[in-house]
Short mmCIF file of C-alpha atoms in Angstrom, two decimals:
data_model
loop_
_atom_site.label_atom_id
_atom_site.label_comp_id
_atom_site.label_asym_id
_atom_site.label_seq_id
_atom_site.Cartn_x
_atom_site.Cartn_y
_atom_site.Cartn_z
CA MET N 150 113.50 127.81 120.92
CA SER N 151 110.43 127.28 118.77
CA PRO N 152 108.24 130.37 118.34
CA HIS N 153 105.37 128.22 119.44
CA PRO N 154 106.52 126.04 122.36
CA SER N 155 104.68 122.67 122.76
CA ARG N 156 102.27 122.13 125.61
CA GLN N 157 104.30 120.64 128.44
CA GLU N 158 102.45 118.76 131.05
CA SER N 159 104.26 117.05 133.95
CA LEU N 160 102.08 114.49 135.66
CA PRO N 161 101.30 114.97 139.37
CA ARG N 162 102.36 111.35 140.18
CA SER N 163 105.50 109.55 141.26
CA THR N 164 106.42 109.07 137.56
CA SER N 165 108.71 111.62 135.86
CA ALA N 166 106.99 111.12 132.51
CA THR N 167 106.00 114.22 130.55
CA VAL N 168 103.54 114.89 127.88
CA ALA N 169 104.24 117.43 125.08
CA VAL N 170 101.69 118.36 122.50
CA PHE N 171 103.05 119.86 119.23
CA ALA N 172 99.93 121.81 118.24
CA SER N 173 98.91 125.26 118.41
CA PRO N 174 96.27 126.50 120.91
CA THR N 175 93.83 126.91 117.94
CA SER N 176 94.31 123.37 116.59
CA TRP N 177 91.50 120.92 117.50
CA ILE N 178 92.70 118.03 119.69
CA GLU N 179 90.18 115.68 121.01
CA SER N 180 90.09 115.43 124.86
CA ALA N 181 89.85 111.59 124.67
CA ALA N 182 93.23 111.53 122.74
CA LEU N 183 94.86 113.73 125.29
CA ALA N 184 93.57 111.44 128.15
CA GLN N 185 95.06 108.55 126.42
CA CYS N 186 98.47 110.39 126.24
CA HIS N 187 98.29 110.79 130.11
CA GLN N 188 97.27 107.21 130.55
CA VAL N 189 100.40 106.11 128.52
CA ALA N 190 102.58 108.57 130.42
CA ALA N 191 101.59 106.82 133.66
CA LEU N 192 102.85 103.44 132.50
CA ASP N 193 105.68 101.94 134.33
CA GLY N 194 109.04 102.95 132.72
CA MET N 195 107.48 105.73 130.55
CA VAL N 196 109.75 108.79 130.19
CA HIS N 197 108.17 111.23 127.53
CA VAL N 198 105.18 111.21 125.28
CA ALA N 199 105.17 113.43 122.22
CA ALA N 200 101.80 113.96 120.66
CA MET N 201 101.68 115.35 117.03
CA PRO N 202 99.06 117.77 115.72
CA ASP N 203 97.18 114.79 113.94
CA LEU N 204 96.74 113.17 117.31
CA HIS N 205 93.30 111.32 117.71
CA PRO N 206 92.07 108.41 119.99
CA GLY N 207 93.06 104.89 119.22
CA LYS N 208 92.12 101.47 120.48
CA GLY N 209 93.81 101.76 123.92
CA ALA N 210 96.62 104.15 122.89
CA PRO N 211 96.67 107.34 120.98
CA ILE N 212 97.26 107.59 117.30
CA GLY N 213 99.76 110.38 116.26
CA ALA N 214 102.07 109.95 119.15
CA ALA N 215 105.69 108.92 119.95
CA MET N 216 106.22 107.34 123.32
CA ALA N 217 109.64 106.80 124.94
CA SER N 218 110.07 104.26 127.76
CA THR N 219 112.61 101.97 129.37
CA VAL N 220 110.00 99.26 128.94
CA LEU N 221 108.74 97.82 125.59
CA TYR N 222 104.89 97.84 125.27
CA PRO N 223 103.76 96.08 122.14
CA PHE N 224 100.19 97.49 122.31
CA LEU N 225 101.52 100.94 121.91
CA VAL N 226 102.47 100.06 118.29
CA GLY N 227 99.45 97.96 117.75
CA SER N 228 98.59 95.33 115.16
CA ASP N 229 99.62 97.10 112.00
CA ILE N 230 103.33 97.00 112.51
CA GLY N 231 105.22 98.26 109.69
CA CYS N 232 102.50 100.55 108.37
CA GLY N 233 104.05 103.35 106.40
CA ILE N 234 103.93 105.58 103.35
CA ALA N 235 106.03 105.35 100.17
CA VAL N 236 106.50 107.75 97.42
CA LEU N 237 107.56 106.43 94.08
CA PRO N 238 108.20 108.33 90.79
CA ILE N 239 106.23 107.14 87.76
CA ALA N 240 106.40 108.32 84.09
CA LEU N 241 103.02 108.43 82.19
CA LYS N 242 101.88 110.37 79.09
CA ARG N 243 98.69 112.30 79.14
CA PRO N 244 97.37 111.14 82.54
CA VAL N 245 93.55 111.25 82.40
CA PRO N 246 92.14 110.29 85.86
CA GLU N 247 89.13 108.47 84.53
CA ARG N 248 90.97 106.45 82.04
CA LEU N 249 93.67 105.48 84.53
CA ALA N 250 91.29 104.67 87.11
CA ALA N 251 89.75 101.95 85.07
CA ARG N 252 93.17 100.36 84.61
CA PHE N 253 94.13 99.90 88.30
CA PRO N 254 94.47 96.24 89.13
CA ASP N 255 92.59 94.45 91.73
CA LEU N 256 94.65 95.01 94.77
CA ASP N 257 92.33 92.98 97.07
CA ARG N 258 93.68 90.11 95.21
CA ALA N 259 96.90 88.69 96.74
CA LEU N 260 99.95 87.71 94.72
CA ASP N 261 100.42 83.95 94.94
CA PRO N 262 104.05 82.90 94.39
CA VAL N 263 102.93 79.84 92.47
CA ARG N 264 99.89 80.89 90.70
CA ASP N 265 101.29 84.35 89.83
CA ALA N 266 105.02 83.27 89.35
CA ASP N 267 105.10 85.03 86.09
CA ASP N 268 103.76 88.48 87.37
CA PRO N 269 106.31 91.10 86.50
CA ALA N 270 105.89 92.79 89.87
CA TRP N 271 107.95 90.06 91.44
CA ALA N 272 111.06 91.66 89.98
CA VAL N 273 111.17 94.23 92.76
CA VAL N 274 111.67 91.51 95.48
CA GLU N 275 115.22 91.01 96.37
CA GLY N 276 115.84 88.09 98.47
CA GLY N 277 113.22 86.31 100.33
CA ILE N 278 109.80 87.31 101.70
CA PRO N 279 110.28 88.35 105.39
CA ALA N 280 108.94 85.71 107.84
CA GLY N 281 107.98 83.70 104.82
CA HIS N 282 104.62 85.45 105.09
CA VAL N 283 102.69 85.24 101.76
CA ASP N 284 99.21 85.85 103.01
CA GLY N 285 97.92 89.23 101.52
CA LEU N 286 101.07 89.93 99.76
CA GLY N 287 100.50 92.69 97.04
CA THR N 288 97.22 93.86 98.67
CA VAL N 289 96.53 97.21 100.06
CA GLY N 290 94.20 96.53 103.05
CA ARG N 291 91.27 98.59 104.47
CA GLY N 292 90.81 101.52 106.73
CA ASN N 293 92.80 104.64 105.68
CA HIS N 294 95.22 102.52 103.40
CA PHE N 295 95.48 103.55 99.77
CA VAL N 296 97.42 103.62 96.58
CA GLU N 297 97.38 106.95 94.88
CA LEU N 298 98.53 108.33 91.50
CA ALA N 299 99.29 112.01 92.11
CA ARG N 300 101.15 114.89 90.52
CA ILE N 301 103.59 117.27 92.24
CA GLY N 302 101.71 120.40 92.84
CA SER N 303 103.52 123.41 94.41
CA VAL N 304 107.20 123.02 94.93
CA LEU N 305 107.71 124.83 98.35
CA ASP N 306 111.43 124.35 98.83
CA PRO N 307 113.33 123.91 95.47
CA GLY N 308 116.53 122.72 97.19
CA HIS N 309 114.92 119.85 98.92
CA ALA N 310 112.64 119.08 95.87
CA GLY N 311 115.72 119.00 93.66
CA ARG N 312 117.60 116.57 96.05
CA LEU N 313 114.62 114.26 95.74
CA GLY N 314 114.56 114.70 91.83
CA LEU N 315 111.13 116.32 91.87
CA ASP N 316 109.69 119.07 89.88
CA ALA N 317 106.20 120.57 89.60
CA GLY N 318 103.93 118.51 87.23
CA ASP N 319 105.90 115.36 87.96
CA LEU N 320 103.88 112.11 88.59
CA VAL N 321 104.21 109.82 91.67
CA LEU N 322 102.61 106.84 93.24
CA VAL N 323 101.82 107.23 97.00
CA VAL N 324 101.39 103.98 98.76
CA HIS N 325 99.98 103.72 102.23
CA SER N 326 99.90 100.18 103.65
CA GLY N 327 101.24 97.98 106.39
CA SER N 328 102.06 94.41 107.27
CA ARG N 329 98.55 93.13 106.65
CA GLY N 330 97.98 89.98 108.84
CA LEU N 331 101.60 89.51 109.94
CA GLY N 332 101.57 92.26 112.44
CA GLU N 333 98.28 91.24 113.71
CA ARG N 334 99.50 87.81 114.30
CA ILE N 335 102.64 89.17 116.21
CA LEU N 336 100.49 91.30 118.46
CA ARG N 337 98.01 88.57 119.13
CA ALA N 338 100.58 86.10 120.11
CA HIS N 339 101.77 88.70 122.91
CA THR N 340 98.27 89.79 124.04
CA GLU N 341 96.90 86.37 124.45
CA VAL N 342 99.41 85.83 127.20
CA HIS N 343 100.39 89.16 128.47
CA GLY N 344 97.47 91.51 127.44
CA ALA N 345 98.59 95.11 127.42
CA GLY N 346 101.70 94.39 129.53
CA PRO N 347 105.30 94.77 128.46
CA ALA N 348 107.06 92.27 126.27
CA PRO N 349 108.89 89.76 128.62
CA ASP N 350 111.46 89.19 125.98
CA ALA N 351 112.09 92.43 124.18
CA ALA N 352 114.72 90.93 121.85
CA ALA N 353 112.36 88.25 120.68
CA TYR N 354 109.45 90.74 120.06
CA LEU N 355 111.83 93.06 118.16
CA ALA N 356 112.98 90.22 115.96
CA ALA N 357 109.34 89.51 114.83
CA HIS N 358 108.54 93.28 114.65
CA ASP N 359 111.53 93.81 112.35
CA ASP N 360 110.21 91.13 109.98
CA ALA N 361 106.89 92.93 109.90
CA VAL N 362 108.56 96.35 109.14
CA ARG N 363 110.57 94.80 106.39
CA TRP N 364 107.32 93.01 105.06
CA GLY N 365 105.39 96.33 104.99
CA SER N 366 108.13 98.07 103.03
CA LEU N 367 108.41 95.22 100.56
CA ASN N 368 104.63 95.24 100.09
CA ARG N 369 104.53 98.91 99.32
CA ARG N 370 107.05 98.27 96.55
CA LEU N 371 105.01 95.30 95.22
CA LEU N 372 101.78 97.38 95.25
CA ALA N 373 103.53 100.24 93.36
CA ALA N 374 104.88 97.77 90.80
CA ARG N 375 101.63 96.18 90.27
CA VAL N 376 99.99 99.56 89.51
CA ALA N 377 102.92 100.80 87.46
CA HIS N 378 102.75 97.68 85.18
CA ALA N 379 98.97 97.95 84.98
CA LEU N 380 99.28 101.65 83.80
CA GLY N 381 102.12 100.80 81.20
CA ALA N 382 104.99 102.20 83.09
CA GLU N 383 108.11 100.88 84.58
CA PRO N 384 108.32 100.46 88.39
CA THR N 385 110.87 102.78 90.20
CA ALA N 386 112.47 102.61 93.62
CA PRO N 387 110.94 104.81 96.24
CA ILE N 388 112.35 108.17 97.01
CA VAL N 389 110.54 108.25 100.39
CA ASP N 390 109.39 105.26 102.42
CA GLN N 391 109.02 105.94 106.08
CA CYS N 392 107.22 103.53 108.64
CA HIS N 393 105.01 105.22 111.21
CA ASN N 394 103.90 102.16 113.31
CA LEU N 395 107.13 100.77 114.93
CA VAL N 396 109.51 100.60 117.85
CA GLU N 397 113.15 101.78 117.61
CA VAL N 398 115.87 101.54 120.24
CA ARG N 399 117.22 105.04 120.76
CA ASP N 400 119.35 106.52 123.44
CA GLY N 401 118.85 103.45 125.55
CA LEU N 402 114.98 103.77 125.43
CA TYR N 403 112.27 102.03 123.51
CA LEU N 404 110.74 104.65 121.21
CA HIS N 405 107.19 103.55 120.26
CA ARG N 406 105.62 105.27 117.27
CA LYS N 407 102.04 104.89 116.62
CA GLY N 408 100.89 107.03 113.65
CA ALA N 409 104.11 109.06 113.99
CA ALA N 410 106.72 109.14 111.33
CA PRO N 411 110.48 109.28 112.12
CA GLY N 412 111.48 112.91 112.03
CA ASP N 413 115.26 112.88 112.53
CA GLY N 414 116.46 114.09 109.07
CA ARG N 415 114.06 111.91 107.06
CA ASP N 416 111.79 112.83 104.16
CA VAL N 417 108.25 112.10 104.98
CA LEU N 418 104.93 112.21 103.14
CA VAL N 419 102.31 113.57 105.51
CA ALA N 420 99.01 112.27 103.92
CA GLY N 421 96.19 114.74 103.46
CA THR N 422 92.66 113.25 102.45
CA ARG N 423 91.42 111.87 99.25
CA GLY N 424 90.16 115.35 98.37
CA THR N 425 93.14 117.46 99.44
CA PRO N 426 96.89 117.63 98.74
CA SER N 427 99.45 115.68 100.76
CA TYR N 428 102.73 117.34 101.78
CA LEU N 429 106.28 116.06 101.25
CA VAL N 430 108.25 117.47 104.18
CA ALA N 431 111.85 117.41 105.21
CA ALA N 432 111.73 116.44 108.98
CA HIS N 433 114.10 117.67 111.56
CA ALA N 434 112.46 117.06 114.86
CA GLY N 435 114.44 116.89 118.06
CA PRO N 436 114.32 114.96 121.38
CA ASP N 437 111.24 117.14 122.63
CA ALA N 438 109.17 115.64 119.85
CA ASN N 439 110.85 112.15 120.35
CA HIS N 440 112.46 112.76 116.97
CA SER N 441 109.06 112.41 115.22
CA VAL N 442 106.60 114.13 113.02
CA ALA N 443 102.88 113.76 112.06
CA HIS N 444 101.96 111.01 109.47
CA GLY N 445 98.70 112.46 108.18
CA ALA N 446 95.84 114.79 108.69
CA GLY N 447 94.28 112.87 111.59
CA ARG N 448 90.76 111.93 112.10
CA LYS N 449 88.35 114.39 113.48
CA MET N 450 85.42 112.05 113.43
CA SER N 451 84.98 108.50 114.41
CA ARG N 452 84.19 106.06 111.59
CA ALA N 453 80.62 105.84 112.97
CA ASP N 454 80.10 109.56 113.05
CA ALA N 455 81.62 109.94 109.57
CA LEU N 456 79.34 107.32 108.17
CA ARG N 457 76.27 108.99 109.80
CA ARG N 458 77.09 112.49 108.96
CA GLY N 459 78.40 111.70 105.49
CA ARG N 460 75.28 109.93 104.36
CA ALA N 461 73.30 113.05 105.43
CA LYS N 462 75.63 115.37 103.59
CA HIS N 463 77.18 113.53 100.44
CA THR N 464 76.28 111.19 97.72
CA VAL N 465 78.44 108.34 96.56
CA GLU N 466 78.99 110.04 93.35
CA GLU N 467 80.35 113.23 95.11
CA LEU N 468 82.84 111.14 97.08
CA ARG N 469 84.05 109.39 93.95
CA ARG N 470 85.03 112.62 92.27
CA THR N 471 86.67 115.00 94.69
CA PRO N 472 87.07 118.71 94.88
CA VAL N 473 90.60 118.56 93.32
CA GLY N 474 89.30 116.67 90.41
CA SER N 475 90.62 113.30 91.27
CA VAL N 476 88.75 109.96 91.00
CA VAL N 477 88.40 107.60 93.99
CA VAL N 478 88.18 103.86 93.12
CA CYS N 479 86.20 102.31 95.91
CA GLY N 480 83.60 99.66 95.66
CA ASP N 481 82.85 99.68 99.39
CA ARG N 482 80.27 102.47 99.90
CA GLN N 483 80.54 102.39 103.70
CA LEU N 484 84.23 102.88 103.45
CA LEU N 485 83.73 105.90 101.07
CA PHE N 486 81.80 107.73 103.75
CA GLU N 487 84.15 106.72 106.68
CA GLU N 488 87.09 108.05 104.55
CA ALA N 489 85.41 111.17 103.38
CA PRO N 490 87.79 114.22 103.53
CA THR N 491 85.37 115.98 105.99
CA ALA N 492 86.10 113.13 108.43
CA TYR N 493 89.69 114.45 108.75
CA LYS N 494 91.44 117.51 110.10
CA ARG N 495 92.62 120.17 107.78
CA ILE N 496 96.12 119.07 106.48
CA GLU N 497 97.19 122.70 106.05
CA ARG N 498 96.82 123.27 109.93
CA VAL N 499 98.69 120.08 110.71
CA ILE N 500 101.66 121.23 108.41
CA ALA N 501 101.61 124.73 109.90
CA ASP N 502 102.00 123.15 113.37
CA LEU N 503 104.98 121.21 112.27
CA VAL N 504 106.54 124.31 110.79
CA ASP N 505 105.61 126.56 113.82
CA HIS N 506 107.24 124.06 116.23
CA ASP N 507 110.41 123.64 113.93
CA LEU N 508 109.71 120.01 113.30
CA ALA N 509 109.71 119.83 109.52
CA THR N 510 110.18 121.99 106.31
CA PRO N 511 107.49 121.61 103.67
CA VAL N 512 109.00 120.48 100.30
CA ALA N 513 106.09 120.03 97.91
CA THR N 514 102.50 119.14 97.69
CA THR N 515 101.06 116.05 95.99
CA VAL N 516 97.70 116.43 94.36
CA PRO N 517 95.54 113.25 93.84
CA LEU N 518 94.60 112.19 90.52
CA VAL N 519 93.36 108.64 91.16
CA THR N 520 93.05 107.22 94.65
CA TYR N 521 92.56 103.40 94.88
CA LYS N 522 90.80 102.08 98.03
CA THR N 523 89.06 98.90 97.01
CA PRO N 524 87.99 97.39 93.52
CA ASP N 525 85.03 98.93 91.91
CA LEU N 526 82.82 95.95 92.08
CA GLY N 527 80.70 97.25 89.07
CA SER N 528 83.73 96.74 86.70
CA THR N 529 85.35 93.59 87.94
CA PRO N 530 84.63 90.05 86.65
CA ARG N 531 82.13 88.02 88.40
CA PRO N 532 84.62 85.39 90.10
CA ASP N 533 86.61 88.27 91.48
CA ARG N 534 83.53 90.08 92.83
CA ARG N 535 82.58 86.95 94.86
CA ASP N 536 86.13 86.65 96.14
CA ASN N 537 86.17 90.37 97.22
CA ARG N 538 82.87 90.02 98.96
CA ARG N 539 84.27 87.15 100.90
CA GLY N 540 87.33 89.05 101.77
CA ARG N 541 85.32 91.90 103.45
CA GLY N 542 83.32 89.38 105.53
CA ARG N 543 80.13 89.77 103.64
CA PRO N 544 77.70 86.68 103.43
#
């Protein structure tokens, strides 16, 4: 029995679904997110909802939750099917953040199989591109997505770190991205006909879904390869790559994860913020947690609130140079404020909740050196700058 039992709440309805919140009483969980968990628990066929300590409200469904049901609901996974975080070792000499930040490639510019046929990043592609989807290939996306050069900080469990081949001071690339437009296309095809209802043909949805999951994983490898080549290093295979937006069939149920990483014996990178460490953990979550763990620090402010409060509290320059000495590459000023470290919960509290509930063992911290969000428009050639503006929907 965990020393800190989860908050179990049986719903006073005819349904037998339960909600378990894996957070301490002192951890801040927004009431709107808890309400969404209960709304999900009331859906037909729902069996159990496990809420992680990074829980926060999403569009129609909570983010930071794993939801088991006899019925498959595409909206519980959302549009960014296949979103996940990969960790890949990288070998560099004398990593000076400012110098390396200037060498990051434009990851808003997609790789074209014809135009960019000689790009060395293609070498990581084995076989075909899932679903033949080339739109946005090799791009990172918006929101909380990023590509980060980081160093291993504290080694918290030498045994697990040794198994992963990691030591303090080693450098890694951390890539957080999803299936770009492919997942959105899959969800739209469902919702245009069925809204938030269940998938009438679960097998057909899962076939398309699995393509998006594979696409997201391939794209993370492509992103890492593009950055590695730009920094003068050889690409490597990921030592961690876990998707946190997906459905899996487990024990006869559909286990929907939205912002929750698989926690059944997997290694997971639980992302902090751009100004704090992230944590590699060895996950060992059981059925009460729907075999899942947190995927990040979790937002504590909406994007609108973060923008309003951030502009009153921070300057752009402050957000581009973080408290840990790292550099943030981001030409979108609004996104800088929306993604400010203060918009997120404390990653240390999230990790402590995972430990207290016996869901994961911390292995090591990763400390940011350079975090890439969008191109720095001030240093990109004029043609790319126009293309990037169009990509963000600017006039």
